[in-house]
Backbone as a ProteinNet text record, in pm:
[ID]
protein_1_A
[PRIMARY]
MQENSMLKGVRVPLVEEADAEGRLADLYEDVKTATGLPFVPDMFRLTSTRPELLHVVTTGYAGMFKDGALARETKELIAAWTSQVNQCPYCVGTHNWFLLQFGGSPELAAAVETATTPEDLPVDERTLALMRLVTKVSTAAYQVTDADWAAPADAGWSDDEILEAVFCAALFNFINRLVDSVGLGAALQQKSRISQQESTR
[TERTIARY]
2964.6	2845.3	2809.3	2795.3	2760.9	2610.3	2563.8	2421.4	2390.9	2291.1	2253.1	2104.8	2063.7	1922.8	1907.5	1872.3	1861.9	1726.6	1634.6	1500	1477.2	1479	1459.6	1321.2	1317.6	1190.9	1166.7	1241.1	1229.2	1301.7	1240.5	1290.4	1392.1	1423.7	1521.3	1624.7	1747.8	1847.9	1816.8	1851.2	1827.4	1962.1	1982.1	2105.7	2085.2	2172.2	2164.9	2200.3	2146.9	2176.8	2326	2393.1	2536.6	2619.2	2562.9	2634.7	2598.2	2502.4	2456.6	2561.6	2582.2	2679.5	2619.1	2677.9	2641.2	2494.2	2432.7	2293.1	2200.7	2231.7	2146.8	2149.6	2266.2	2275.2	2191.7	2196.9	2116.3	1967.6	1927.4	1786.2	1741.1	1826.7	1791.7	1766.3	1845.3	1821.9	1689.6	1657.8	1529	1413.2	1428.5	1324.5	1301.7	1408.2	1394.4	1330.8	1363.2	1300	1150.6	1116.1	976.7	891.6	949	871.5	878.6	981.5	1000.5	1050.8	1103.8	1153.2	1306	1364.5	1510.8	1576.3	1497.5	1550.3	1476.3	1532.2	1468.7	1376.3	1245.1	1153.5	1188.1	1163.6	1201.8	1132.8	1011.3	943.6	1029.6	1094.7	1178.4	1303.7	1353.1	1475.3	1452.4	1326.8	1299.6	1359.3	1372.7	1430.2	1569.7	1636.1	1764.1	1877	1865.2	1968.8	1946	1833.2	1800.6	1759.6	1857.6	1824.8	1726.7	1727.5	1633.8	1489.7	1468.2	1334.2	1300.4	1397.8	1375.5	1340	1399.8	1367.7	1219.3	1164.9	1022.2	936.3	968.8	891.1	898.6	1019.3	1038.8	966.8	975.5	909.7	758.4	702.9	558.6	513.3	587.7	552.3	561.1	672.1	690.5	585.4	554.6	454	317.1	288.9	158.3	144.6	247.4	233.6	289.8	348.6	397.1	286.6	226.1	118.3	7	-45.8	-150.9	-288.1	-389.2	-525.9	-592.4	-562.2	-623	-542.7	-610.5	-542.2	-462.4	-349.7	-266.4	-344	-428.6	-510.3	-593.7	-654	-737.2	-653.1	-536	-448.2	-402	-372.2	-329.9	-445.8	-566.9	-683.8	-698.4	-684.1	-695.3	-585.4	-462.6	-352	-376.7	-419.6	-444.4	-563	-670.5	-789.6	-763.1	-694.2	-659.4	-579.6	-488.8	-407.9	-493.3	-595.6	-687.9	-769.7	-817.5	-893.5	-807.6	-678.4	-585.8	-525.2	-570.4	-523.7	-371.7	-317.8	-174.5	-154.5	-149.5	-138.9	-15.6	93.2	215.8	187.1	119.8	91.3	-22.3	-117.8	-223.6	-162	-73.8	-9.5	71.1	146.6	229.4	144.4	40.2	-35.4	-142.6	-179.8	-259.4	-175.2	-46.7	42.3	49.5	69.3	72.3	-63.3	-171.4	-306	-321.6	-274.3	-282	-196.3	-80.6	8.5	-52	-135.9	-189.6	-337	-381.8	-513.6	-623.2	-598	-699.3	-721.4	-841.7	-873.2	-832.7	-805.2	-778.8	-895.2	-1017.1	-1135.2	-1133.7	-1094.7	-1088.8	-978.8	-862.6	-751.9	-788.6	-855.5	-897.6	-998.9	-1090.3	-1192.7	-1131.3	-1030.3	-964	-912.2	-862.3	-804	-906.2	-1032.4	-1132.9	-1247.1	-1262.1	-1375.8	-1367.3	-1482.9	-1487.8	-1549	-1615.7	-1672.9	-1650.6	-1655.5	-1641	-1746.9	-1863.4	-1972.1	-1938.8	-1840.5	-1799.7	-1707.5	-1662.9	-1569.8	-1645.9	-1597.2	-1663.8	-1626.8	-1683	-1655.8	-1788.2	-1782.7	-1904.5	-1943.5	-2062.5	-2115.3	-2027.6	-1970.7	-1883.6	-1760.7	-1697.5	-1579.7	-1618.2	-1733.2	-1779.1	-1792.8	-1841.4	-1855.2	-1719.3	-1617	-1483.2	-1428	-1453	-1400.9	-1466.1	-1591	-1655.4	-1584.3	-1547.3	-1478.2	-1341.3	-1262.8	-1128.3	-1132.4	-1237.6	-1253	-1269.9	-1349	-1371.5	-1244.8	-1158.9	-1029.6	-952.1	-961.8	-889.4	-960.4	-1091.8	-1165.3	-1209.3	-1234.6	-1286.2	-1269.9	-1146.1	-1122.4	-1182	-1181.9	-1234.6	-1385.4	-1449.7	-1594.8	-1632.8	-1534.7	-1566.7	-1645	-1757.9	-1846.2	-1844.5	-1907.1	-1921.4	-1997.6	-2094.6	-2172.6	-2085.8	-1997.7	-1905.2	-1818.3	-1770.5	-1682.8	-1760.6	-1887.1	-1968.2	-2010.7	-2019.5	-2070.1	-1986.4	-1853.3	-1777.6	-1783.1	-1795.2	-1810.1	-1940.2	-2046.6	-2175.1	-2169.3	-2078.7	-2063.8	-1976.5	-1917.5	-1841.4	-1692.2	-1642.6	-1499.9	-1469.5	-1357	-1317.5	-1258.5	-1246.8	-1185.3	-1043	-966.4	-828.4	-824	-916.1	-918.4	-954.6	-1050.3	-1090.1	-976.8	-911.9	-798.3	-688.6	-659.9	-555.2	-592.7	-719.2	-764.9	-749.9	-787.1	-774.9	-627.6	-544.4	-400.5	-343.5	-384	-335.8	-374	-499.2	-543.3	-466	-446.4	-372.6	-227.4	-166.1	-28.4	-16.5	-114.3	-104.8	-144.7	-219.8	-236.7	-101.4	-21.5	113.5	202	204.2	290.8	250.9	121	75.8	124.8	115.4	155.6	307	381.3	526.7	564.5	508.7	538.7	503.7	385.8	341	413.6	438	498.1	643.2	714.7	853.3	864.9	753.8	753.7	785	780.5	819	722.9	593.3	497	509.3	523.7	536.6	667.3	774.6	904.1	902.8	826.2	819.6	699	639.2	517.2	412	413.9	312.5	319.2	427	439.4	559.5	538	647.8	717.8	841.5	913.5	839.3	776.8	704.7	589.7	513.9	395.9	433.5	560.1	605.3	670.6	672.1	727	629.1	683.6	596.6	523.5	401	323.2	381.7	374.9	421.6	308.7	186.9	70.3	57.9
1753.5	1680.3	1574.4	1450.4	1341.9	1332.4	1314.2	1299.4	1153	1098.2	959.3	950.6	854.9	823.5	676.3	649.2	511.5	450.4	531	483.3	478.5	359.5	342.9	392.2	475.8	529.1	673.3	723.6	864.2	946.7	1052.6	1127.5	1235.7	1252.3	1352.4	1285.8	1337.8	1281.5	1316.3	1225.8	1243	1243.3	1339.3	1345.3	1270.2	1173.5	1096.9	1186.1	1152.4	1231.5	1235.3	1123.7	1117.1	1205.3	1239.6	1321.1	1468.5	1504	1643.6	1731.2	1848	1942.7	2082.4	2169.1	2310	2332.9	2416.4	2454.1	2333	2238.2	2119.7	2039.6	2023.4	1950.8	2019.6	2152	2226.5	2206.4	2208.7	2188.7	2047.7	1950.5	1814.2	1805.4	1875.3	1877.7	1946.4	2052.9	2120.6	2026.5	1944.9	1849.5	1749.8	1695.9	1597.8	1660	1785	1854.6	1873.4	1915.7	1943.3	1816.9	1704.9	1580.7	1496.8	1520.4	1437.9	1299	1281.8	1151.2	1147.1	1029.4	1019.1	1016.8	1029.1	1030	1135	1171.2	1268.1	1192.9	1214.6	1146	1175.2	1075.3	1087.3	1203.5	1238.8	1351.9	1477.2	1502	1621.2	1609.7	1488.8	1470.7	1496.2	1506.6	1532.9	1665.7	1760.7	1891	1908.7	1799	1807.6	1866.1	1859.6	1920.9	2070.1	2119.2	2261.3	2309.1	2337.4	2373.5	2488.7	2582.1	2694	2646.1	2539.6	2482.2	2398.3	2324.2	2247.1	2339.1	2456.7	2553.4	2589.9	2608.2	2641.2	2526.9	2402.4	2286.6	2271.3	2283.3	2265.6	2373.3	2497.1	2607.2	2589.3	2549.6	2527	2415.6	2305.8	2191.6	2228	2290.3	2326.7	2427.7	2524.3	2623.6	2561.6	2457.3	2392.7	2308.7	2233.9	2133.8	2174.5	2292.4	2339.1	2419.7	2360.9	2427.9	2473.6	2594.6	2645.1	2639	2677.7	2684.8	2548	2463.4	2331.1	2229.1	2130	2017.5	1941.7	1884.8	1810.5	1695.1	1629.8	1521	1569.1	1686.9	1741.3	1773.6	1831	1863.5	1737.2	1632.2	1507.7	1443.1	1455.5	1405.7	1479.6	1610.5	1688.8	1649.8	1632.8	1594.9	1458.7	1361.1	1226.9	1226.7	1298	1299.3	1371.9	1484.2	1554.6	1462.8	1386.2	1292.7	1181.4	1138.2	1038.6	1098.6	1219.4	1286.4	1297.6	1323	1337.4	1205.3	1094.9	960.7	949.8	991.2	982.7	886.8	754.3	656.9	676.6	721.3	746.5	843.5	953.9	1054.9	1012.9	935.5	883.3	797.8	706.5	619	695.8	794.3	875.1	946.6	1015.1	1099.1	1022	904.4	815.7	766.6	740.5	699.8	811	934.6	1046.9	1065.8	1046.1	1058.9	965.2	843.7	747.7	790.5	848.8	891.7	1006.3	1087.2	1205.3	1190.4	1067.7	1046.7	997	987.7	935.3	786.6	741.5	600.2	515.8	386.7	297.1	294	307.6	306.8	427.7	543.2	663.4	651	603.9	588.2	490.9	381.8	284	345.3	425.7	488.4	586.9	660.2	756.2	684.7	563.1	490	443.6	433	377.1	473.2	578.6	669.3	742.4	776.8	854.5	992.6	1011.4	1141.6	1167.3	1293	1321.4	1251.8	1230.3	1165.1	1019.8	961.8	824.6	815.3	928.9	929.5	921.8	844.5	835.1	953.5	1070.1	1192.7	1256.5	1345.2	1413	1522	1577.2	1676.1	1800.7	1840.3	1958	1935	1819.2	1787.9	1769.1	1709.4	1687.3	1819.2	1922.3	2052.6	2104.8	2085.4	2129.4	2042.8	1912.9	1822.5	1847	1889.1	1923.4	2041.8	2141.3	2256.9	2217.7	2142.5	2109.5	2015.3	1936.9	1852.8	1940.9	2044	2132.9	2210.2	2236.1	2299.9	2214	2081.7	1990.7	1968.2	1963.9	1925.7	2043	2157.9	2272.3	2400.2	2434.4	2551.5	2678.7	2688.3	2808.6	2821.8	2715.4	2718.8	2735.2	2752.4	2773	2903.7	2896.2	3011.3	3061.5	3175	3225.9	3125.5	3058.7	2959.7	2840.8	2798.5	2689.2	2727.3	2850.6	2899.6	2916.4	2957.4	2981.9	2853.5	2743.8	2618.8	2571.5	2564.5	2524.7	2629.4	2756.1	2859.7	2838.3	2807.9	2781.4	2656.3	2564	2440.9	2461.3	2581.6	2611.3	2627.8	2625.9	2646.1	2795.2	2835.7	2976.6	3014.7	3144.9	3192.4	3139.3	3140.7	3091.2	2942.4	2867.8	2723.4	2694.2	2767.7	2746.5	2782.4	2895.3	2934	2828.6	2780.6	2679.1	2550.1	2512.1	2391.9	2406.3	2521.3	2544.8	2548.7	2611.1	2615.1	2473.5	2390.1	2252.9	2176.5	2189.7	2122.5	2174.2	2304.2	2361.2	2313.6	2309.3	2261.4	2117.8	2034.3	1894.5	1871.8	1961	1954.9	1973.4	2066.2	2088.1	1965.3	1914.2	1801.7	1677.4	1650.2	1534.3	1542.4	1659.7	1675.1	1664.1	1712.7	1697.5	1549.7	1478.7	1336.6	1255.6	1278.2	1198.1	1232.5	1360.5	1398.3	1353	1342.2	1295.3	1144.2	1076.4	930.8	865.5	940.1	882.5	773.4	800.1	700.3	570.2	580.7	461.2	387.7	463.1	401.7	319	363.2	292.7	200.2	170.5	91.6	152.5	286.5	368.7	365.1	310.1	308.1	391.6	483.9	565.3	494.6	535.9	480.4	512.3	629.2	667.6	571.8	538.5	453.2	312.9	275.5	142.5	141.1	258	264.3	202.7	151.9	100.8	217.6	193.3	296.4	323.3	450.6	485.9	486.8	457.4	455.1	321
-273.1	-228	-331.7	-287.3	-377.7	-392	-514.6	-539.3	-568.5	-504.1	-524.3	-551.2	-633	-648.5	-615.9	-490.6	-443.3	-476.9	-524.3	-551.5	-701.5	-755.2	-898.1	-938.8	-1039.2	-1086.3	-1046.3	-946.2	-909.1	-1015.4	-1060.6	-1175.6	-1141.5	-1013.6	-972.1	-881.9	-878.6	-786.9	-642.8	-553.7	-410.9	-338.9	-251.4	-174	-43.4	-17.8	106.1	224.7	340.4	459.9	488.6	470.4	499.7	406.3	291.6	193.4	199.7	283.4	290.5	357.6	299.7	352.9	356.9	439.1	440.1	464.8	379.5	398.6	392.7	303.3	292.7	422.2	482	608.7	716.1	718.5	815.8	791.7	664.3	631.2	666.8	646.3	685	836.3	914	1058.5	1090.6	1016	1034.6	1003.8	898.6	861.6	974.6	1029.3	1137.4	1261.3	1286.3	1398.3	1372.3	1250.3	1215.6	1216.3	1171.8	1162.1	1289.2	1371.5	1489.8	1457.2	1336.9	1292.4	1296	1309.1	1313	1175.9	1070.8	934.5	853.2	740	650.8	555.9	564.1	472.8	326.4	242.3	102	31.5	74.8	11	15.9	129.8	141.5	55.5	38.7	-40.8	-189.7	-230.8	-372.5	-417.8	-327.3	-363.5	-303.4	-270.6	-200.1	-284.3	-416.1	-500	-517.8	-467.3	-474.1	-335	-248.1	-109.6	-96.7	-192.3	-183.3	-197.3	-274.5	-286.2	-163.4	-114	8.4	124.3	128.1	233.2	229.6	109.8	95.6	148.5	109.5	152.8	304.4	358.5	502.7	582.6	536.1	606.3	605.3	490.9	482.4	574.8	575.9	659.5	807.4	845.8	986.7	1031.6	944.8	979.3	996.9	919.1	926.9	1052.5	1086.7	1191.8	1327.4	1336.7	1467.1	1534.4	1635.7	1710.2	1615.4	1634.6	1547.6	1612.1	1534.5	1584.9	1590.3	1493.3	1487	1567	1619.9	1683.7	1578.7	1619.4	1524.9	1461.9	1538.7	1484.2	1366.4	1378.7	1270.8	1149.2	1170.4	1058.2	985.7	1061.1	996.8	921.7	975	902.3	770.1	771.5	648.2	550.1	599.2	512.2	448.4	530.1	477.6	381.3	419.3	333.8	202	206.9	83	-8.3	49	-29.2	-90.2	-17.2	-72.1	-186.5	-168.9	-275.2	-401.6	-382.3	-495.1	-540.8	-479.2	-515.8	-506.8	-392	-364.6	-247.1	-273.2	-164.6	-77.8	-135.1	-58.3	56.2	26.1	127.8	219.8	167.9	255	364	325.8	423	525.9	477	566.2	669.8	625	718.2	793.5	745.4	829.6	947.6	924.1	1033	1137.8	1089.9	1183.7	1252.4	1177.9	1235.6	1355.1	1340.7	1450.1	1568.6	1540.8	1649.7	1730.5	1665.3	1732.2	1771.3	1788.1	1848.3	1757	1627.6	1537.4	1560.2	1538.4	1560.7	1440	1462.1	1349.2	1249.9	1300.6	1212.9	1119.5	1172.2	1090.5	986.1	1026.8	932.2	821.2	856.3	755.5	660.2	713.8	629.9	532.1	575.4	485.8	361.4	376.9	264.5	162.1	201.1	110.5	77.1	154.6	135.5	1.9	-51.5	-175.1	-154	-40.6	-6.8	141.5	184.7	327.6	412.7	353.4	427	462.7	396	425.1	546.9	597	710.1	842.3	938.5	1069.4	1158.9	1123.8	1199.3	1240	1339.2	1383	1283.2	1302.3	1207.3	1200.7	1313.6	1314.9	1226.1	1241.4	1160.3	1014.7	991	853.7	778.4	844.3	779.1	731.9	812.5	774.4	661.6	668.3	565.8	429.7	430.6	303.4	237.3	317	261.1	207.9	285.1	238.1	118.3	106.9	-12.4	-135.6	-122.8	-236.9	-272.7	-175.6	-204.8	-304.6	-291.5	-380.3	-513.5	-511.4	-631.9	-718.1	-655.6	-732.3	-651	-619	-533.5	-592.2	-723.5	-788.8	-772.3	-725.4	-704.7	-557.6	-469	-327.5	-313	-245.8	-229.2	-85.1	-63.5	73	159.4	99.4	174.2	214.8	125.2	158.4	276.9	277	383.9	514.5	501.1	621.2	690.3	616.3	675.8	794.9	783.7	903.9	1014.5	977.6	1080.3	1157.5	1085.5	1150.4	1238.5	1203.8	1282.4	1405.3	1417.4	1538	1521.3	1396.5	1373.1	1366.8	1423.5	1422.2	1287.3	1262.7	1138.5	1124	1233.9	1228.8	1197.7	1254.4	1228.5	1083.5	1029.5	889.6	795.7	819.7	735.9	741.7	860.6	875.4	803.7	809.7	740.2	589.8	536.6	392.8	352.2	435.3	406.9	405.3	501.7	506.8	380.7	338.4	215.9	95	86.7	-25.7	-25.5	92.8	104.1	56.3	91.7	51.6	-93.4	-152.1	-297	-364.5	-314.9	-366.8	-343.6	-219.8	-187.3	-266.3	-276.8	-355.8	-499.3	-558	-697	-713.5	-616.6	-621.3	-613.2	-516.7	-497.9	-622.8	-678.2	-791.6	-920.7	-944.7	-1072.7	-1085.1	-972.7	-979.1	-962.4	-942.2	-941.1	-808.2	-698.3	-569.7	-524.2	-533	-488.5	-565.4	-696.7	-779.2	-750	-725	-698.8	-571	-472.9	-345.5	-338.6	-455.9	-460.6	-367.9	-365.6	-299.1	-146.3	-88	58.1	101.1	193	243.8	358.9	385.5	500.8	630.5	635.6	756.5	784	680.8	700	745.7	730	769.7	908.3	974.7	1110.1	1209.9	1318.9	1423.5	1489.1	1529.5	1597.9	1735.5	1775.7	1908.8	2011	1964.6	2055.9	2124.2
[MASK]
+++++++++++++++++++++++++++++++++++++++++++++++++++++++++++++++++++++++++++++++++++++++++++++++++++++++++++++++++++++++++++++++++++++++++++++++++++++++++++++++++++++++++++++++++++++++++++++++++++++++++

């Protein structure tokens, strides 16, 4: 298997799709199935030299975005907003693109890119209650209280929906840190290939 790093500035080698063999080739197909894209996003290729790690990333992503309690639009909003809270423009662009594909408005996607608090987002009070909780997951998870958890429940979110929202935020805290620490966002001048795709809406 040939290892290539086509992105100057990325700190790990990336295996091209054409060079993937065996388990890695299978995982690349799983990634394309999970994302619905015709190519393997560069974020997944960050662990391409370690298929056992790529398996963890792929399983987490697929588990988060395949059906579930929350609407896909809500999950993409959480992913994009968590990435904004963590100042990861690469992931903001990626998941704002997905947000638009799954029903989010252009106004909401634009607000995610510039907002500094959940209150800056053009969402209803029910959604705002959930966004306040997932924001705290990123900024001070150790300070989340019973009252913080109860607020979205009082706004009408189910236990399964709240758990899924917190899991999504936690997953993207991991993904943001992986992307930034290996230099992917900086290497691509903070724009992912996904964010540059034409909209399907």
